[in-house]
PDB file of C-alpha atoms in Angstrom:
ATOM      1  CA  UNK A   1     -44.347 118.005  75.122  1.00  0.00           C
ATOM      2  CA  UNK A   2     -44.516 115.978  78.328  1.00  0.00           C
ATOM      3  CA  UNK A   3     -41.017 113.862  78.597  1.00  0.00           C
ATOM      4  CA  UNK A   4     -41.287 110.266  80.147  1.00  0.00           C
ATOM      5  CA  UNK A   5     -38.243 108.398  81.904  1.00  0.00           C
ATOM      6  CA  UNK A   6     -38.297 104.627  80.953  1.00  0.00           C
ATOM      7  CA  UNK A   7     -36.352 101.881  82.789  1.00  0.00           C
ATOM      8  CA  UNK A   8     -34.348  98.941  80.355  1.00  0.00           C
ATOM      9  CA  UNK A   9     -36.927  96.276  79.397  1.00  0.00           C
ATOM     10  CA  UNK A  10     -39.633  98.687  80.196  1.00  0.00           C
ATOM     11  CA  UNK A  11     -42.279  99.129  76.930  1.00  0.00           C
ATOM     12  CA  UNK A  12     -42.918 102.313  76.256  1.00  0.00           C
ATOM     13  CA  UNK A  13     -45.636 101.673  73.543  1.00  0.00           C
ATOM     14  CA  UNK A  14     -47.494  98.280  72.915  1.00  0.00           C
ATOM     15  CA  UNK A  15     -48.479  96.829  69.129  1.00  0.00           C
ATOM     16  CA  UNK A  16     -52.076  97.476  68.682  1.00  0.00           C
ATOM     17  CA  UNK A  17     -52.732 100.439  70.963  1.00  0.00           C
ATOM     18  CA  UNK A  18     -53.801 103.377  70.198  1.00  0.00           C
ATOM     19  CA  UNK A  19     -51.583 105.480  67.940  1.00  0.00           C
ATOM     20  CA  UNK A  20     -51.883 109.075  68.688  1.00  0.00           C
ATOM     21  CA  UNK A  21     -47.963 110.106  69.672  1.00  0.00           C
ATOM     22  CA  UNK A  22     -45.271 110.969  67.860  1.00  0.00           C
ATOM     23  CA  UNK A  23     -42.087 109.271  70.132  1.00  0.00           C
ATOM     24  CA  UNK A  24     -38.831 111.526  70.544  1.00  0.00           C
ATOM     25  CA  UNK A  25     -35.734 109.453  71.708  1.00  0.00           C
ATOM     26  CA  UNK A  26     -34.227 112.176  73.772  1.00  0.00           C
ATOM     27  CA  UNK A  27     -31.370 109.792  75.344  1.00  0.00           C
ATOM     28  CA  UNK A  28     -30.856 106.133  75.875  1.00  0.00           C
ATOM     29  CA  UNK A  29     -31.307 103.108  73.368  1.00  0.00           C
ATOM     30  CA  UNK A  30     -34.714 100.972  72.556  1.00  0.00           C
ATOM     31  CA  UNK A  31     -35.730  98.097  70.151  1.00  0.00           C
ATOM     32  CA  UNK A  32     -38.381  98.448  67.726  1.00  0.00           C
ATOM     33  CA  UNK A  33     -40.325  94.533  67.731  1.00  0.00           C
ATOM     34  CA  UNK A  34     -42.763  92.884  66.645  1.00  0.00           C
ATOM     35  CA  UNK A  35     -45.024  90.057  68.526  1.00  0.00           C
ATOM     36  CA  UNK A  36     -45.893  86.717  66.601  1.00  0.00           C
ATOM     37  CA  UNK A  37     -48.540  83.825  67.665  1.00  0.00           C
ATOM     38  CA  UNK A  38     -46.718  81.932  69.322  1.00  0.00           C
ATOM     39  CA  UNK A  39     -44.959  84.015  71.432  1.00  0.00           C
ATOM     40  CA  UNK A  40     -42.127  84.764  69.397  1.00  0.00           C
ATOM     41  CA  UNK A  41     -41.104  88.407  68.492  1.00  0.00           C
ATOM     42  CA  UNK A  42     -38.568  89.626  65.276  1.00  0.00           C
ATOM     43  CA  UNK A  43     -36.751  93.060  66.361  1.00  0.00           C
ATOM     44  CA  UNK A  44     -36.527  95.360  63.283  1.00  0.00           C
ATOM     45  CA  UNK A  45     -34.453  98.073  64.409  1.00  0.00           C
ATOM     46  CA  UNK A  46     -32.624  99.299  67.644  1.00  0.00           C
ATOM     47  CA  UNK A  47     -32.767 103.457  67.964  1.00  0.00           C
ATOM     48  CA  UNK A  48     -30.134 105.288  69.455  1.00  0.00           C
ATOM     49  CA  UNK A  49     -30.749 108.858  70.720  1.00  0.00           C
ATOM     50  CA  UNK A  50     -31.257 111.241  69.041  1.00  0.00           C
ATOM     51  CA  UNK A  51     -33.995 109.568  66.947  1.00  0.00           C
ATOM     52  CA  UNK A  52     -37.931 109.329  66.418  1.00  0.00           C
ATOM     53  CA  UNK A  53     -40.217 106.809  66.030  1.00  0.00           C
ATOM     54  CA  UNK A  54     -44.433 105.773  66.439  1.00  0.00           C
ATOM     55  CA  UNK A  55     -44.553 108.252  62.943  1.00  0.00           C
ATOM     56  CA  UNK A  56     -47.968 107.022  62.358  1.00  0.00           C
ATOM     57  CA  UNK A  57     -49.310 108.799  65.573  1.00  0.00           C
ATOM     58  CA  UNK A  58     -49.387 112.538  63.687  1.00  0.00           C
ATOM     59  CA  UNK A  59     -48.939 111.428  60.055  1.00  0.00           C
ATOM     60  CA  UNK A  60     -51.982 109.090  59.978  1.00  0.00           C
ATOM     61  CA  UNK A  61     -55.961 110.407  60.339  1.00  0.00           C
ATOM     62  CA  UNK A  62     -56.204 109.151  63.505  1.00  0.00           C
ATOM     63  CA  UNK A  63     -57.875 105.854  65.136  1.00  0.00           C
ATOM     64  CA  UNK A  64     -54.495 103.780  63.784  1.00  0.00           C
ATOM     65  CA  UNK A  65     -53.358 100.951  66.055  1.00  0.00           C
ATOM     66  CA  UNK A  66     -49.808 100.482  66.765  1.00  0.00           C
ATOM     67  CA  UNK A  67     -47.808  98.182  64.282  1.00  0.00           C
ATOM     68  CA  UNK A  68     -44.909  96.981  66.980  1.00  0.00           C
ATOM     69  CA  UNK A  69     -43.866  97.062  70.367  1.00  0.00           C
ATOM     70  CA  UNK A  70     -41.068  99.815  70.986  1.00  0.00           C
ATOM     71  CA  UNK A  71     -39.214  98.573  74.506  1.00  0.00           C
ATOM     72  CA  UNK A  72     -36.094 100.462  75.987  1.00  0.00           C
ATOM     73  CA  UNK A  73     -32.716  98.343  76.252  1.00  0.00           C
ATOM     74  CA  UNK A  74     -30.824 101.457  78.530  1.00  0.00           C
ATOM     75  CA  UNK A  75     -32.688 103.735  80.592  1.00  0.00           C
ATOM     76  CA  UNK A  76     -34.146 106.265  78.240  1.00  0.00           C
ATOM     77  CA  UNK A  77     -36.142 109.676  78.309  1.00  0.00           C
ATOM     78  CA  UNK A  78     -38.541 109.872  75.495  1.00  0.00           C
ATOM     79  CA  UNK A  79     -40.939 113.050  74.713  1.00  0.00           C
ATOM     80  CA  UNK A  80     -44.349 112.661  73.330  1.00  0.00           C
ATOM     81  CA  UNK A  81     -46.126 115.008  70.984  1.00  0.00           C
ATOM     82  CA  UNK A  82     -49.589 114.673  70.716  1.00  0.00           C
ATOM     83  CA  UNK A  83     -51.430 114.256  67.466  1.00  0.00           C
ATOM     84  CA  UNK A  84     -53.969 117.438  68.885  1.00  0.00           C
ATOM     85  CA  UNK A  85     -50.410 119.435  69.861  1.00  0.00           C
ATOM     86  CA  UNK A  86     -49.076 118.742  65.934  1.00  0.00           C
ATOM     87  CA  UNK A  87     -52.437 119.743  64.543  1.00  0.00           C
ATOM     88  CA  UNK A  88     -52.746 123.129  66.460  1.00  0.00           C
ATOM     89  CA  UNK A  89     -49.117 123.572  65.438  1.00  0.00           C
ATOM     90  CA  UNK A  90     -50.341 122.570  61.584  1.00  0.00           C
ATOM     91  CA  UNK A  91     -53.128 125.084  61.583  1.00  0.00           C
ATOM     92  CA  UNK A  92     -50.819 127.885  62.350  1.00  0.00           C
ATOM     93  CA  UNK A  93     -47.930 126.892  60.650  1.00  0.00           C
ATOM     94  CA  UNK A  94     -49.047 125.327  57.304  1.00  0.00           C
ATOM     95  CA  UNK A  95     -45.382 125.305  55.887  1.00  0.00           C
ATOM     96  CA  UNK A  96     -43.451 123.826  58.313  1.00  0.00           C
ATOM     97  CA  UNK A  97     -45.751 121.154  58.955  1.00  0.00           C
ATOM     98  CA  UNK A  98     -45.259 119.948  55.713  1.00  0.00           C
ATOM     99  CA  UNK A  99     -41.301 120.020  56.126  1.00  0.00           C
ATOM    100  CA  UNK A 100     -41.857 118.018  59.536  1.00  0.00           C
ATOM    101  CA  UNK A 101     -44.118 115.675  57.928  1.00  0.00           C
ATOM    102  CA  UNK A 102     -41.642 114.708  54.739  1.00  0.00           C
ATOM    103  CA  UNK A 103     -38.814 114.565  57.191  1.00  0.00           C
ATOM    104  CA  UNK A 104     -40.739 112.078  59.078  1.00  0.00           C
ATOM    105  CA  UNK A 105     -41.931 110.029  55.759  1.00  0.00           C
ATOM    106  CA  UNK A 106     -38.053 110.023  54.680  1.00  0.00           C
ATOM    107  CA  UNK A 107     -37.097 108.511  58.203  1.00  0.00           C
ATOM    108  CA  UNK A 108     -39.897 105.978  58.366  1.00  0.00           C
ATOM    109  CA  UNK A 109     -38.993 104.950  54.357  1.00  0.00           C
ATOM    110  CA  UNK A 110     -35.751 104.272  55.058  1.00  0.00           C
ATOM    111  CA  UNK A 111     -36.004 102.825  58.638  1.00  0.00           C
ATOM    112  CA  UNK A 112     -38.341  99.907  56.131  1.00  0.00           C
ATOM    113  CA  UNK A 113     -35.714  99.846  53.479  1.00  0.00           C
ATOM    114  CA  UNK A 114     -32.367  99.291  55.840  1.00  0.00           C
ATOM    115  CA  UNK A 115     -35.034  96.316  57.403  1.00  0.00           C
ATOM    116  CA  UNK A 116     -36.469  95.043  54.209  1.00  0.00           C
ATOM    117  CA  UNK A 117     -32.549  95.203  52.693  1.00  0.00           C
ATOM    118  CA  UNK A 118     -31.146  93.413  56.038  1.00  0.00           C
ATOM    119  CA  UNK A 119     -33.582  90.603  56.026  1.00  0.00           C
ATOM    120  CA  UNK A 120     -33.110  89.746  52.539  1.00  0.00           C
ATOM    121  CA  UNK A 121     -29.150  90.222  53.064  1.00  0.00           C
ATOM    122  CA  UNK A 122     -29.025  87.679  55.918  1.00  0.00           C
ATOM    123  CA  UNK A 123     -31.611  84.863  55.138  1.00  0.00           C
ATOM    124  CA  UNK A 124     -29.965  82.559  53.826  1.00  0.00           C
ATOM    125  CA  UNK A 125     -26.458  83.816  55.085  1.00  0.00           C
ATOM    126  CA  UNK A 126     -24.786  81.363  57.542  1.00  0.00           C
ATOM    127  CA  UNK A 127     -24.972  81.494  61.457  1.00  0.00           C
ATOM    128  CA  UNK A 128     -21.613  83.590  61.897  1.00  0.00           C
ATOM    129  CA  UNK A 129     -22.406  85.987  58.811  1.00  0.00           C
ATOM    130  CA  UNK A 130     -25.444  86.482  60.413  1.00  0.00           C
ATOM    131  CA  UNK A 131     -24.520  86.927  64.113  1.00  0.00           C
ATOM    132  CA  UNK A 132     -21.413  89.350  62.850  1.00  0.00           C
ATOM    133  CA  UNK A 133     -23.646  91.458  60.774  1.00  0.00           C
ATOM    134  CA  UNK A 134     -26.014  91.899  63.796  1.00  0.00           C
ATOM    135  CA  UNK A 135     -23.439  92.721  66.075  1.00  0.00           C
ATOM    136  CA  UNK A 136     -21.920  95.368  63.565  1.00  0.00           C
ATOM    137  CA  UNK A 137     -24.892  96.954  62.778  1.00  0.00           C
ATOM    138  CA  UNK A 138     -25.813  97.521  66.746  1.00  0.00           C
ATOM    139  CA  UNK A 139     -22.065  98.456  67.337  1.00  0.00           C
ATOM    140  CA  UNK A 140     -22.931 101.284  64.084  1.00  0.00           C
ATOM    141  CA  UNK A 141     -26.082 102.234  65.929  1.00  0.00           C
ATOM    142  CA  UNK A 142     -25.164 103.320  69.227  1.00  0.00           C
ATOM    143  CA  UNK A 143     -21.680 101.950  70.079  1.00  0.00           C
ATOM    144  CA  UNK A 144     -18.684 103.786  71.045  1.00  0.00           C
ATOM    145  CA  UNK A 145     -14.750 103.482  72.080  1.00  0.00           C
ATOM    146  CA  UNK A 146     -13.981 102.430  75.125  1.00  0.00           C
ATOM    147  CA  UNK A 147     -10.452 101.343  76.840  1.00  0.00           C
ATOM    148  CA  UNK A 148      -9.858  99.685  73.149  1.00  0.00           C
ATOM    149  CA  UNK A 149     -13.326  97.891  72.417  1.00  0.00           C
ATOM    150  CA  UNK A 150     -16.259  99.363  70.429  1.00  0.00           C
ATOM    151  CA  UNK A 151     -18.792  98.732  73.375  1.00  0.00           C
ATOM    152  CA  UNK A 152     -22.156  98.133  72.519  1.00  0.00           C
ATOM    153  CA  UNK A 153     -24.093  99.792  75.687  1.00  0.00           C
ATOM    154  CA  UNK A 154     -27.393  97.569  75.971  1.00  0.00           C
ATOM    155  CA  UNK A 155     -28.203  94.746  78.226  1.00  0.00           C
ATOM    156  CA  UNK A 156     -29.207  91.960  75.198  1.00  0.00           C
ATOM    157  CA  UNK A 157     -29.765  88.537  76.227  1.00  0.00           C
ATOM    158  CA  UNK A 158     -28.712  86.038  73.785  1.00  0.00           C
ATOM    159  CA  UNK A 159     -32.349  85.100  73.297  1.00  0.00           C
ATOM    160  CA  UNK A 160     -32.680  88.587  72.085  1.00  0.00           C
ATOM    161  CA  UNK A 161     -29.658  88.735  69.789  1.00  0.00           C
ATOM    162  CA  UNK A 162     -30.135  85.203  68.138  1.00  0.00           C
ATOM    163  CA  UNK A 163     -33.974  86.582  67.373  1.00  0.00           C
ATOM    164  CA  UNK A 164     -32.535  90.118  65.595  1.00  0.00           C
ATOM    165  CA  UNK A 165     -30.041  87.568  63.352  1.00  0.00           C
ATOM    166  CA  UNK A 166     -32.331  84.965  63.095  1.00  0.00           C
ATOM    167  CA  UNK A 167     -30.854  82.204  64.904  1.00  0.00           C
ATOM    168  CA  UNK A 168     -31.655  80.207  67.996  1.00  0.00           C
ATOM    169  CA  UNK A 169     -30.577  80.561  71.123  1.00  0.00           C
ATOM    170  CA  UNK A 170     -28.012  77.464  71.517  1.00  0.00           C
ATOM    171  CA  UNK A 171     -26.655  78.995  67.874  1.00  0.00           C
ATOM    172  CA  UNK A 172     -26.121  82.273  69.409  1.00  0.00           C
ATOM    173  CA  UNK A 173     -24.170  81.602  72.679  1.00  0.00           C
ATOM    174  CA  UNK A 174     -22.110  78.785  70.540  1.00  0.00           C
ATOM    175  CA  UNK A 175     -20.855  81.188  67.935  1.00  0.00           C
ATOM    176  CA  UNK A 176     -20.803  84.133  70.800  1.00  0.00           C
ATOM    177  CA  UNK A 177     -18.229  82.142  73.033  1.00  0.00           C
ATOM    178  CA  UNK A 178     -16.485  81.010  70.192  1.00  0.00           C
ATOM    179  CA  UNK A 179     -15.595  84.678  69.113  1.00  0.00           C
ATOM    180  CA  UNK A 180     -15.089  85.152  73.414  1.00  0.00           C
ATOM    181  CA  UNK A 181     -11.981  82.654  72.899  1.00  0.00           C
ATOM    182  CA  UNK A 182     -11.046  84.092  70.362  1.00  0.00           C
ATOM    183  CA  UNK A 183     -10.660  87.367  72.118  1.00  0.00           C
ATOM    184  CA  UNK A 184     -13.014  88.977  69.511  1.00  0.00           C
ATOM    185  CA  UNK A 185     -15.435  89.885  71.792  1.00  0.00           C
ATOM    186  CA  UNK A 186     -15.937  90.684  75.477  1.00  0.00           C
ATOM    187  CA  UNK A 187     -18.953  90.855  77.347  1.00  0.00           C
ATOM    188  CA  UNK A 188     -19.588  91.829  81.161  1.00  0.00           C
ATOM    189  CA  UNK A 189     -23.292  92.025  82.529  1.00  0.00           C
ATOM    190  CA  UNK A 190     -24.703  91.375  79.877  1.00  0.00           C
ATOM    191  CA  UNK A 191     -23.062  94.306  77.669  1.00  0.00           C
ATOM    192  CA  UNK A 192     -21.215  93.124  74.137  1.00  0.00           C
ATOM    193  CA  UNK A 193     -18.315  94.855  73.175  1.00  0.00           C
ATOM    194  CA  UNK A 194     -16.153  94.143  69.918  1.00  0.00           C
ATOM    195  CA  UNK A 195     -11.800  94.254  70.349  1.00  0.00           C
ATOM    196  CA  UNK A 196     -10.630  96.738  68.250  1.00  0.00           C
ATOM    197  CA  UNK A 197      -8.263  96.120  66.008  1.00  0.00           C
ATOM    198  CA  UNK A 198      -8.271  92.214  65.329  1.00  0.00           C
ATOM    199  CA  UNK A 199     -12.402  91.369  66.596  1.00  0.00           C
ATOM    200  CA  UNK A 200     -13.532  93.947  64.202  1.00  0.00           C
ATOM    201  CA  UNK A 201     -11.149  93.042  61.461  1.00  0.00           C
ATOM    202  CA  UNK A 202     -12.350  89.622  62.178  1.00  0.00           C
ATOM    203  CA  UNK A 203     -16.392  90.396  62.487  1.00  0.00           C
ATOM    204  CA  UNK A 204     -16.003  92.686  59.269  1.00  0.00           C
ATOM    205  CA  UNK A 205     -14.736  89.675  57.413  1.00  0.00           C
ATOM    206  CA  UNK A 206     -16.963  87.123  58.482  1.00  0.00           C
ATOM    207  CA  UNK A 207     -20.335  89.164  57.586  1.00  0.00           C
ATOM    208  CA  UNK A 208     -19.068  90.191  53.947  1.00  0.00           C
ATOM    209  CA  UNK A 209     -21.280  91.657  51.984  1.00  0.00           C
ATOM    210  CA  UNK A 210     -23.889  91.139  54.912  1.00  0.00           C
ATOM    211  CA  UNK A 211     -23.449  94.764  56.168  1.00  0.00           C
TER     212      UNK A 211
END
Protein backbone atom coordinates (compact mmCIF):
# COMPACT_ATOMS: atom_id res chain seq x y z
CA UNK A 1 0.00 0.00 0.00
CA UNK A 2 1.59 3.32 -0.94
CA UNK A 3 1.34 5.74 2.36
CA UNK A 4 0.71 9.55 1.66
CA UNK A 5 1.75 12.45 4.19
CA UNK A 6 -1.01 15.18 4.26
CA UNK A 7 -0.56 18.71 5.67
CA UNK A 8 -3.76 20.27 8.10
CA UNK A 9 -6.42 21.71 5.74
CA UNK A 10 -4.98 19.68 2.98
CA UNK A 11 -7.95 17.30 1.15
CA UNK A 12 -6.97 14.16 0.76
CA UNK A 13 -10.06 12.97 -1.30
CA UNK A 14 -12.68 15.29 -3.05
CA UNK A 15 -16.77 14.49 -3.19
CA UNK A 16 -17.46 13.22 -6.58
CA UNK A 17 -14.13 11.74 -7.66
CA UNK A 18 -13.43 8.71 -8.46
CA UNK A 19 -13.82 6.08 -5.74
CA UNK A 20 -11.38 3.35 -6.11
CA UNK A 21 -9.31 3.50 -2.49
CA UNK A 22 -9.89 2.22 0.56
CA UNK A 23 -8.31 5.25 3.11
CA UNK A 24 -6.20 3.98 6.25
CA UNK A 25 -5.76 6.76 8.95
CA UNK A 26 -2.34 5.69 10.02
CA UNK A 27 -1.76 8.90 12.39
CA UNK A 28 -3.13 12.36 12.68
CA UNK A 29 -6.88 13.62 12.74
CA UNK A 30 -9.28 14.57 9.55
CA UNK A 31 -12.97 15.67 9.03
CA UNK A 32 -15.29 13.79 7.00
CA UNK A 33 -17.67 16.86 5.01
CA UNK A 34 -19.87 17.39 2.84
CA UNK A 35 -20.18 20.44 0.15
CA UNK A 36 -23.68 22.20 -0.35
CA UNK A 37 -24.78 24.84 -3.24
CA UNK A 38 -24.05 27.54 -1.88
CA UNK A 39 -20.89 27.06 -0.59
CA UNK A 40 -21.69 25.79 2.64
CA UNK A 41 -20.37 22.37 3.93
CA UNK A 42 -21.96 20.06 7.16
CA UNK A 43 -18.94 17.92 8.76
CA UNK A 44 -20.27 14.44 9.73
CA UNK A 45 -17.54 12.98 11.56
CA UNK A 46 -13.88 13.81 12.65
CA UNK A 47 -11.47 10.41 12.54
CA UNK A 48 -8.80 9.95 14.81
CA UNK A 49 -5.99 7.46 14.01
CA UNK A 50 -6.24 4.51 13.95
CA UNK A 51 -9.36 4.51 11.72
CA UNK A 52 -10.63 3.91 8.00
CA UNK A 53 -12.68 5.55 5.80
CA UNK A 54 -13.63 6.06 1.57
CA UNK A 55 -15.28 2.17 2.30
CA UNK A 56 -17.02 2.45 -0.92
CA UNK A 57 -13.66 2.37 -2.91
CA UNK A 58 -13.30 -1.78 -2.47
CA UNK A 59 -16.82 -2.60 -1.24
CA UNK A 60 -18.65 -1.06 -4.25
CA UNK A 61 -18.38 -2.55 -8.17
CA UNK A 62 -16.44 0.08 -9.15
CA UNK A 63 -17.09 3.49 -11.22
CA UNK A 64 -18.69 5.04 -7.68
CA UNK A 65 -18.07 8.75 -7.15
CA UNK A 66 -17.08 10.00 -3.86
CA UNK A 67 -19.99 10.99 -1.41
CA UNK A 68 -17.85 13.77 0.77
CA UNK A 69 -14.79 15.55 1.03
CA UNK A 70 -12.34 13.89 3.68
CA UNK A 71 -9.71 16.98 4.67
CA UNK A 72 -6.93 16.54 7.42
CA UNK A 73 -7.21 18.95 10.60
CA UNK A 74 -3.34 17.69 12.00
CA UNK A 75 -0.77 16.53 9.78
CA UNK A 76 -1.68 12.99 8.95
CA UNK A 77 -0.20 9.84 7.07
CA UNK A 78 -2.88 7.93 5.37
CA UNK A 79 -2.31 4.49 3.29
CA UNK A 80 -4.28 3.66 0.27
CA UNK A 81 -5.33 0.23 -0.87
CA UNK A 82 -6.35 -0.09 -4.20
CA UNK A 83 -9.62 -1.63 -5.27
CA UNK A 84 -7.23 -3.98 -7.98
CA UNK A 85 -4.74 -4.70 -4.69
CA UNK A 86 -8.13 -5.90 -2.52
CA UNK A 87 -9.38 -7.92 -5.46
CA UNK A 88 -6.07 -9.88 -6.11
CA UNK A 89 -6.04 -10.28 -2.33
CA UNK A 90 -10.00 -11.53 -2.68
CA UNK A 91 -9.19 -14.06 -5.34
CA UNK A 92 -6.68 -15.74 -3.19
CA UNK A 93 -8.09 -15.35 -0.02
CA UNK A 94 -11.90 -15.86 -0.39
CA UNK A 95 -12.44 -16.05 3.50
CA UNK A 96 -10.83 -13.30 4.80
CA UNK A 97 -12.10 -11.01 2.35
CA UNK A 98 -15.35 -11.55 3.53
CA UNK A 99 -14.26 -10.85 7.29
CA UNK A 100 -12.55 -7.51 5.93
CA UNK A 101 -15.52 -6.63 4.04
CA UNK A 102 -18.24 -7.07 7.14
CA UNK A 103 -15.76 -5.32 9.34
CA UNK A 104 -15.83 -2.52 6.98
CA UNK A 105 -19.88 -2.60 6.52
CA UNK A 106 -20.09 -2.61 10.54
CA UNK A 107 -17.76 0.59 10.64
CA UNK A 108 -19.45 2.45 7.81
CA UNK A 109 -23.17 1.43 9.57
CA UNK A 110 -22.35 2.81 12.55
CA UNK A 111 -20.16 5.81 11.47
CA UNK A 112 -24.19 6.72 9.68
CA UNK A 113 -25.97 5.80 12.84
CA UNK A 114 -23.68 7.92 15.55
CA UNK A 115 -24.41 10.88 12.53
CA UNK A 116 -28.00 10.16 11.82
CA UNK A 117 -28.47 9.80 15.98
CA UNK A 118 -26.36 13.20 16.56
CA UNK A 119 -28.27 15.26 14.12
CA UNK A 120 -31.54 14.30 15.34
CA UNK A 121 -30.15 14.70 19.09
CA UNK A 122 -29.07 18.32 18.51
CA UNK A 123 -31.65 19.98 16.10
CA UNK A 124 -33.65 21.51 17.94
CA UNK A 125 -31.31 21.55 21.10
CA UNK A 126 -30.24 25.11 22.12
CA UNK A 127 -26.94 26.94 21.06
CA UNK A 128 -24.87 25.84 24.28
CA UNK A 129 -26.34 22.13 24.26
CA UNK A 130 -25.30 22.10 20.96
CA UNK A 131 -21.81 23.71 21.03
CA UNK A 132 -21.04 21.43 24.40
CA UNK A 133 -22.08 18.28 22.75
CA UNK A 134 -19.75 19.10 19.77
CA UNK A 135 -16.96 19.90 21.79
CA UNK A 136 -17.40 16.59 23.90
CA UNK A 137 -17.77 14.43 21.22
CA UNK A 138 -14.33 15.81 19.44
CA UNK A 139 -12.67 15.83 22.98
CA UNK A 140 -14.07 11.66 22.94
CA UNK A 141 -12.60 11.34 19.48
CA UNK A 142 -9.12 12.20 19.66
CA UNK A 143 -8.50 14.28 22.82
CA UNK A 144 -6.19 13.61 25.57
CA UNK A 145 -4.78 14.93 29.16
CA UNK A 146 -2.65 17.47 29.20
CA UNK A 147 -1.15 19.74 32.22
CA UNK A 148 -4.99 19.38 33.59
CA UNK A 149 -7.16 20.07 30.34
CA UNK A 150 -8.58 17.41 27.96
CA UNK A 151 -6.90 19.08 24.82
CA UNK A 152 -8.53 18.70 21.72
CA UNK A 153 -5.37 18.61 19.16
CA UNK A 154 -6.89 20.20 15.83
CA UNK A 155 -6.62 23.63 14.46
CA UNK A 156 -10.78 24.34 14.10
CA UNK A 157 -11.80 27.71 13.24
CA UNK A 158 -14.95 28.75 14.75
CA UNK A 159 -16.50 28.81 11.30
CA UNK A 160 -15.76 25.18 11.33
CA UNK A 161 -17.05 24.31 14.80
CA UNK A 162 -20.36 26.43 14.62
CA UNK A 163 -20.97 24.34 11.08
CA UNK A 164 -20.35 20.63 12.97
CA UNK A 165 -23.10 22.02 15.84
CA UNK A 166 -25.08 23.80 13.61
CA UNK A 167 -24.75 27.26 14.57
CA UNK A 168 -23.35 30.41 13.05
CA UNK A 169 -20.36 31.83 13.40
CA UNK A 170 -21.19 35.03 15.74
CA UNK A 171 -23.19 32.07 17.92
CA UNK A 172 -20.10 30.12 18.17
CA UNK A 173 -17.37 32.61 19.32
CA UNK A 174 -20.25 34.22 21.74
CA UNK A 175 -20.95 31.03 23.61
CA UNK A 176 -17.02 29.97 23.08
CA UNK A 177 -15.73 33.14 25.04
CA UNK A 178 -18.37 32.92 27.35
CA UNK A 179 -17.20 29.37 28.55
CA UNK A 180 -13.28 31.20 28.09
CA UNK A 181 -14.45 33.50 31.17
CA UNK A 182 -15.65 31.12 32.68
CA UNK A 183 -12.41 29.26 32.75
CA UNK A 184 -14.17 26.25 31.08
CA UNK A 185 -12.23 26.29 28.23
CA UNK A 186 -8.83 27.40 26.93
CA UNK A 187 -7.72 27.78 23.58
CA UNK A 188 -4.14 28.78 22.12
CA UNK A 189 -3.57 28.79 18.21
CA UNK A 190 -6.37 27.82 17.42
CA UNK A 191 -6.39 24.43 19.59
CA UNK A 192 -9.62 23.91 22.15
CA UNK A 193 -9.00 22.35 25.23
CA UNK A 194 -11.70 21.62 28.05
CA UNK A 195 -10.50 22.34 32.20
CA UNK A 196 -10.75 19.33 33.87
CA UNK A 197 -12.52 19.05 36.67
CA UNK A 198 -15.12 22.04 36.72
CA UNK A 199 -15.25 22.83 32.39
CA UNK A 200 -16.10 19.27 31.89
CA UNK A 201 -18.43 18.99 34.80
CA UNK A 202 -19.83 22.11 33.39
CA UNK A 203 -19.90 21.05 29.40
CA UNK A 204 -21.32 17.53 30.56
CA UNK A 205 -24.21 19.34 32.14
CA UNK A 206 -25.05 21.75 29.67
CA UNK A 207 -25.34 19.09 26.63
CA UNK A 208 -27.61 16.56 28.71
CA UNK A 209 -28.89 14.02 27.03
CA UNK A 210 -27.18 15.57 23.82
CA UNK A 211 -24.17 13.17 24.06
Amino acid sequence: MAVRRYAPNQLICRQGDRADDLFVLLSGVVRIYRSWPGGQDRTYAVLAAPAWFGEGGVVGEGGEQRSANVAALSWASVALLHRGTFAAFERAHPRGAVKILRTLGRGLLRRLQDTSLGSEQLVFQPARRRLAATVLNLAQGCGHLRDGSLVIPVRLSHATLGEMAGLTRETTCRVLNEWLARGWVKQERGVLSITAGQGLDALRDLAGGAV
